[in-house]
Amino acid sequence: MLPFSRVSIIGLGLIGSSVARAVKAAMPSVRVTGYDAEAHVRERVRDLGFCDDVADTPGTAVIDADLVVLCVPVGAMGSVGEAIRDDLPAEAIVSDVGSSKQSVAEALAAALPG
């Protein structure tokens, strides 16, 4: 049994798209939902098809997610946390690919209920 059935990726640039492709390659039955702040990026991802679903808001992207991977600049982590707070399942695991883990954790702790 796979550890996740639904993975959401917030930020579909180089790193986020690589994460999405890796999940699909390693676990093809996992449903991958992506979101990017840029509409043209979302459209390109739809065209390329490496996400099963592309959401138009960060909150919509995390509904029913088992795992959420934040692939946005470290300075944007707090605002993304706020944007997903109301739709994030309580049991979802949230991780990030930022290089400054302590500041990310502080930003998410401030934004997410707890």
Short mmCIF file of C-alpha atoms in Angstrom, two decimals:
data_model
loop_
_atom_site.label_atom_id
_atom_site.label_comp_id
_atom_site.label_asym_id
_atom_site.label_seq_id
_atom_site.Cartn_x
_atom_site.Cartn_y
_atom_site.Cartn_z
CA MET A 1 0.00 0.00 0.00
CA LEU A 2 1.31 3.45 -0.93
CA PRO A 3 1.76 6.03 1.85
CA PHE A 4 -0.24 8.67 -0.06
CA SER A 5 -3.15 8.63 -2.45
CA ARG A 6 -3.38 12.39 -3.12
CA VAL A 7 -0.37 14.70 -3.32
CA SER A 8 -0.68 18.45 -3.81
CA ILE A 9 2.18 20.57 -5.09
CA ILE A 10 2.03 24.32 -4.56
CA GLY A 11 4.41 26.06 -6.94
CA LEU A 12 4.97 24.42 -10.32
CA GLY A 13 8.29 25.90 -11.35
CA LEU A 14 11.43 23.85 -11.89
CA ILE A 15 11.42 22.17 -8.48
CA GLY A 16 7.65 21.74 -8.15
CA SER A 17 7.28 20.30 -11.63
CA SER A 18 10.18 17.94 -10.92
CA VAL A 19 8.49 16.76 -7.73
CA ALA A 20 5.21 16.23 -9.61
CA ARG A 21 6.95 14.23 -12.35
CA ALA A 22 8.84 12.13 -9.80
CA VAL A 23 5.67 11.29 -7.88
CA LYS A 24 3.90 10.27 -11.09
CA ALA A 25 6.89 8.18 -12.20
CA ALA A 26 7.37 6.40 -8.87
CA MET A 27 3.73 6.12 -7.84
CA PRO A 28 1.52 6.32 -10.95
CA SER A 29 -1.67 5.58 -9.03
CA VAL A 30 -1.21 8.62 -6.78
CA ARG A 31 -3.38 11.58 -7.79
CA VAL A 32 -1.25 14.72 -8.17
CA THR A 33 -2.87 18.14 -7.93
CA GLY A 34 -0.83 21.23 -8.69
CA TYR A 35 -1.19 24.97 -8.24
CA ASP A 36 0.91 27.90 -9.35
CA ALA A 37 0.23 31.59 -8.79
CA GLU A 38 0.86 32.31 -12.47
CA ALA A 39 -2.08 31.50 -14.78
CA HIS A 40 0.20 30.87 -17.76
CA VAL A 41 2.16 28.31 -15.73
CA ARG A 42 -1.05 26.53 -14.74
CA GLU A 43 -2.11 26.43 -18.38
CA ARG A 44 1.27 25.05 -19.46
CA VAL A 45 1.07 22.34 -16.79
CA ARG A 46 -2.39 21.39 -18.07
CA ASP A 47 -0.93 21.14 -21.58
CA LEU A 48 2.03 19.03 -20.43
CA GLY A 49 -0.14 16.81 -18.25
CA PHE A 50 2.26 15.99 -15.42
CA CYS A 51 -0.43 16.81 -12.85
CA ASP A 52 -3.74 14.99 -12.81
CA ASP A 53 -5.49 18.18 -11.75
CA VAL A 54 -4.46 21.83 -11.83
CA ALA A 55 -6.26 24.03 -9.33
CA ASP A 56 -6.93 27.73 -9.74
CA THR A 57 -6.44 28.50 -6.03
CA PRO A 58 -4.04 27.12 -3.43
CA GLY A 59 -6.93 26.16 -1.15
CA THR A 60 -8.62 24.12 -3.85
CA ALA A 61 -5.33 22.34 -4.55
CA VAL A 62 -5.05 20.95 -1.01
CA ILE A 63 -8.61 19.70 -0.50
CA ASP A 64 -8.39 15.95 0.28
CA ALA A 65 -4.56 15.95 0.11
CA ASP A 66 -2.56 13.42 2.11
CA LEU A 67 0.70 15.25 1.38
CA VAL A 68 1.22 18.89 0.46
CA VAL A 69 4.62 20.00 -0.83
CA LEU A 70 5.28 23.74 -0.86
CA CYS A 71 7.61 24.60 -3.74
CA VAL A 72 7.52 28.38 -3.46
CA PRO A 73 10.16 30.90 -2.42
CA VAL A 74 10.84 30.89 1.32
CA GLY A 75 9.46 34.42 1.62
CA ALA A 76 6.10 33.25 0.24
CA MET A 77 5.64 30.33 2.65
CA GLY A 78 3.66 32.33 5.21
CA SER A 79 1.16 33.67 2.68
CA VAL A 80 0.75 30.22 1.14
CA GLY A 81 0.14 28.79 4.60
CA GLU A 82 -2.59 31.35 5.13
CA ALA A 83 -4.09 30.60 1.70
CA ILE A 84 -4.37 26.86 2.36
CA ARG A 85 -5.24 26.99 6.08
CA ASP A 86 -9.02 26.68 5.76
CA ASP A 87 -8.94 23.86 3.19
CA LEU A 88 -6.04 21.81 4.51
CA PRO A 89 -7.14 18.43 5.89
CA ALA A 90 -6.15 18.07 9.55
CA GLU A 91 -4.29 14.80 8.87
CA ALA A 92 -2.34 16.08 5.84
CA ILE A 93 1.43 16.19 5.99
CA VAL A 94 2.89 19.52 4.85
CA SER A 95 6.48 19.73 3.70
CA ASP A 96 8.54 22.15 1.67
CA VAL A 97 11.60 22.38 -0.51
CA GLY A 98 12.80 25.69 0.93
CA SER A 99 16.41 25.96 1.99
CA SER A 100 15.76 27.79 5.28
CA LYS A 101 13.76 25.23 7.28
CA GLN A 102 13.67 27.17 10.57
CA SER A 103 12.17 30.31 9.04
CA VAL A 104 9.66 28.25 7.03
CA ALA A 105 8.54 26.42 10.12
CA GLU A 106 8.05 29.69 11.95
CA ALA A 107 6.06 31.18 9.06
CA LEU A 108 3.82 28.14 8.79
CA ALA A 109 3.34 27.96 12.56
CA ALA A 110 2.16 31.55 12.54
CA ALA A 111 -0.22 30.95 9.63
CA LEU A 112 -1.69 27.54 10.45
CA PRO A 113 -4.02 26.84 13.35
CA GLY A 114 -2.55 24.71 16.00
#
